[in-house]
Amino acid sequence: MLKNKVESVIMEVQKPARYMGGEVGSIVKNKENVDVRFAFCFPDIYDVGMSHLGMKILYSLINERENYWCERVFAPWTDFEEVMRREQIPLYGLESYDPIRDFDFIGFTLQYEMSYTNILNMLDLAGVPLFARDRGEALAPIVCAGGPCACNPEPLADFFDLFILGEGEEVNLEMMDLYKKMKDEGASRSEFLKAAAQIEGIYVPSLYEFAYSEDGTIASVTPREGAPAIVRKRVMTNMDEAYYPENTVVPFTEIVHERVSVEVLRGCIRGCRFCQAGFLYRPFREKSTETICKQARALCDNSGYDEMSLSSLSTSDHSDIVHMLDELLRYTDERRINMSLPSLRVDNFSADVMERVTAVRKSGLTFAPEAGTQRLRDVINKNVTEDEVMRTCAIAFAGGYTNVKLYFMLGLPTETDEDIIGIADLAQKVVNLFYDTPNRAKGKVQVSISTATFVPKPFTPFEFEPQVEAEEILRRQALLRNAITSKKIRASMHVSEVSRMEAVLARGDRRLCDVVYTAWKNGCKLDSWDEYFDGEKWLAAFAECGLTPQFYANRTRSYDEIMPWDHLDYMVSKSFLIRENKKAHAAETTPSCREKCSGCGANACLGGACF
Amino acid sequence: MDNRVNYRAVFEKTGSAKYISHLDLNRCMQRAIRRAGLPAWYTEGFHPHMYLMFALALSLGAESMCETMDFRLTQDMPPEKVMERLNAALPEGLQVHDVHTPRDTAADIGSADYLVELQTEDVPKLAAEWESFMAQEQILVEKKTKRGMKEIDISPVIRVLSMTQEPEKIVLRLRLPAGNEGNLNISVVTDAFKKYAEQPFLTAKSIREKIFCHNGEVFF
């Protein structure tokens, strides 16, 4: 029994509860009655993965089906990995303790690029061949992946049998149904993959051949064996009818987000040009207040959590936000539940909403102006004016807040030194505003500036843009640091080396599979953890494979270049992205979808206009 | 308005639940009480929180049949009803055996009994080593104090109630001091023996069976 073996060594490691399962809400089934087993793998540690909303939805969805069983799997922290390798404990599902190499599906969620080496490490710990081509003709296990980074899966294409594009609520079950049918018929892996490629939203990378030009760009992508030339993502068209769990696994040990997540809407009306999520998850669809309240109550009652978070890309864009908050607060106040709203926007942060948020908790306030000057904010289409930032901060200060966090990006297209100094100026104005507020709270004001390095992403109007070279980013960071004179302003800056690797992987092609493999071979893992990221090892992997990161990260791509993801359809058209890119360079803004449709193409799945 | 009724739940912490740390146990029980829909009493003041008290901490990895948790409800409810609702909300391994009105306080606690199973290939050898381990004049262990590490002698406070040899294991019943004035974790004893013994063994079980007051009565 694997469980006994794990128990005999588990006290050697930190936080053993991460590896033991048995949590309230976890689902254990009788194997004898199960036809298809799915290992849902989150390529990071338990504490991070257990906070992820998508996994909660798909875990419950699959387990609703009596004869399907979905289990959870996470990357072990290094201490347990060492023990697993020493004791030859294969990667197992937390519910059954069965090795996942014996499952029908091993499914990863691709949330961020820096988790890619963890995937290889987990497959290795599972004892599954890393390269799809080495898995033979036996049907199981099918190694698959979904999530936002599946929009350009090429740097992982060699390791996966198939990718799932878009929202998984329907397509996951369709895929499992097909699998069960073909398993009963005794089908081989290649027969299944060929059939699966016919399901909308499923991309089987081995059925597409890439040819490259002399300059290294893609010359052509050719589908084989009847696979569709273009694979379109899946979308849930009615959010009130879409599956949402009423139960959730409640961990014993502390995780990143200790709370119930209530999804209020999908998509975003804003069209910020740097934001991949804002385009990938289009079209905008919201749940009714009634649905939201019903789901919130069920999740809180069943989990016992005393914190609830409203989840979306921009919660204040919900058309019924004030009424919705009132309804929710009536319930949460009575139950002593804290409500948090992580995604509020500066421009429509009204006194009404403010009042309701203050009723919940008076912690810090977070805004993301993203750029320091109006010109650059127009370039990125962050339709927020300095007046709006000031007005909102004034409401906040009068409402008793003393902490304001401001998020910015460095290295945005067309950025000049003036834009960078503008960040420090804006922060200083917020500090001054605090002292000009007559009825402000007692105490000192604290303005925190956080800057990330801009990473150009697929399916955004900036997919053509080069990333600013790492050295130049360092200069710009220093420039910003020197422009800050007040002690009331604190600045923290994201490591640009990591951002460069993100830029490479985000827009990489299939040749990068060897780089990812070599980096993992050389010891790269847990790359999203500062203490483990090793840029030198990544660069060495590039050199070994005869490729350069500059080709992927720092090159301007022409509008007619074939991108590695052009055969995948996320419903925003390339002509729209080009149009938006041109407007960016002219510093012209695009109104929100609610004001005026900009014709991105995503409304096609709704069969008409979004609004 | 401020109606509060005191309850004490006696519960087991076994199986997977033994990997729940003391801090996490607090969180876990709060959620269970909320799931059970019990009318918990919250502290007043700026940051109200659910009132919960655990009489005696248990080392991570050890099991117990006699953990206690004190809490308050704003309504008087029959203890059996409270127990039933809690058990429906609690996972396997954290089941409540009894709910009653607390009689003793944490300060009354004086000792606790443990059952320990040490799995080994050579039972007679390990048994002999246990005998000689306990026959030492001193059993020195390192103890973390505010001023760094300190060596202390634990031999005077370990009471061996029994030691039996069984197939593939020796079974110990020990009474150790517990509570505010001098607590000795069972893992300190097994770790010290592990260092001492030549015969390798695995601590297959380590269960707290009973908690006693200074006056010798079972903590209630």
PDB file of C-alpha atoms in Angstrom, chain A residues 7 10-11 17 20 24 250-254 258 302-306 335-337, chain B residues 16 18-20 24 27-28 30-31 34-35 42 48 60-61 89-91 94 202:
ATOM      1  CA  GLU A   7       3.035   7.629   6.177  1.00  0.00           C
ATOM      2  CA  ILE A  10       5.980  11.884   5.846  1.00  0.00           C
ATOM      3  CA  MET A  11       7.080  13.268   9.208  1.00  0.00           C
ATOM      4  CA  ALA A  17      -0.892  17.707   5.487  1.00  0.00           C
ATOM      5  CA  MET A  20      -2.100  13.338   2.887  1.00  0.00           C
ATOM      6  CA  VAL A  24     -13.424  17.896   4.226  1.00  0.00           C
ATOM      7  CA  VAL A 250     -11.422  22.665   2.639  1.00  0.00           C
ATOM      8  CA  PRO A 251      -7.705  22.176   3.324  1.00  0.00           C
ATOM      9  CA  PHE A 252      -6.403  21.370   6.794  1.00  0.00           C
ATOM     10  CA  THR A 253      -3.246  23.359   6.279  1.00  0.00           C
ATOM     11  CA  GLU A 254      -2.951  27.034   5.448  1.00  0.00           C
ATOM     12  CA  GLU A 258      -8.355  30.824   2.590  1.00  0.00           C
ATOM     13  CA  ASN A 302     -20.920  23.920   3.012  1.00  0.00           C
ATOM     14  CA  SER A 303     -17.313  24.965   3.568  1.00  0.00           C
ATOM     15  CA  GLY A 304     -17.517  26.933   6.828  1.00  0.00           C
ATOM     16  CA  TYR A 305     -15.140  29.579   5.465  1.00  0.00           C
ATOM     17  CA  ASP A 306     -15.416  33.023   7.038  1.00  0.00           C
ATOM     18  CA  ARG A 335     -22.739  35.063   9.277  1.00  0.00           C
ATOM     19  CA  ARG A 336     -19.674  37.108  10.195  1.00  0.00           C
ATOM     20  CA  ILE A 337     -18.145  36.515   6.788  1.00  0.00           C
TER      21      ILE A 337
ATOM     22  CA  SER B  16      -4.898  11.667   8.518  1.00  0.00           C
ATOM     23  CA  LYS B  18      -2.755  13.619  13.055  1.00  0.00           C
ATOM     24  CA  TYR B  19      -1.007  15.736  10.413  1.00  0.00           C
ATOM     25  CA  ILE B  20      -3.058  18.806  11.335  1.00  0.00           C
ATOM     26  CA  ASP B  24      -4.437  24.578  11.729  1.00  0.00           C
ATOM     27  CA  ARG B  27      -8.999  26.990  11.927  1.00  0.00           C
ATOM     28  CA  CYS B  28     -10.349  23.567  11.081  1.00  0.00           C
ATOM     29  CA  GLN B  30     -13.922  26.976  13.559  1.00  0.00           C
ATOM     30  CA  ARG B  31     -15.005  25.935  10.091  1.00  0.00           C
ATOM     31  CA  ARG B  34     -19.759  27.063  11.151  1.00  0.00           C
ATOM     32  CA  ARG B  35     -20.646  24.142   8.893  1.00  0.00           C
ATOM     33  CA  TYR B  42     -17.688  35.463  19.401  1.00  0.00           C
ATOM     34  CA  PRO B  48     -14.276  39.598  17.097  1.00  0.00           C
ATOM     35  CA  LEU B  60       2.334  16.934  15.004  1.00  0.00           C
ATOM     36  CA  GLY B  61       2.124  13.303  13.922  1.00  0.00           C
ATOM     37  CA  ALA B  89     -19.543  18.414   9.996  1.00  0.00           C
ATOM     38  CA  LEU B  90     -16.201  16.884  11.005  1.00  0.00           C
ATOM     39  CA  PRO B  91     -14.040  14.617   8.866  1.00  0.00           C
ATOM     40  CA  LEU B  94     -11.726  14.182  14.168  1.00  0.00           C
ATOM     41  CA  LEU B 202       9.683   2.901  13.232  1.00  0.00           C
TER      42      LEU B 202
END
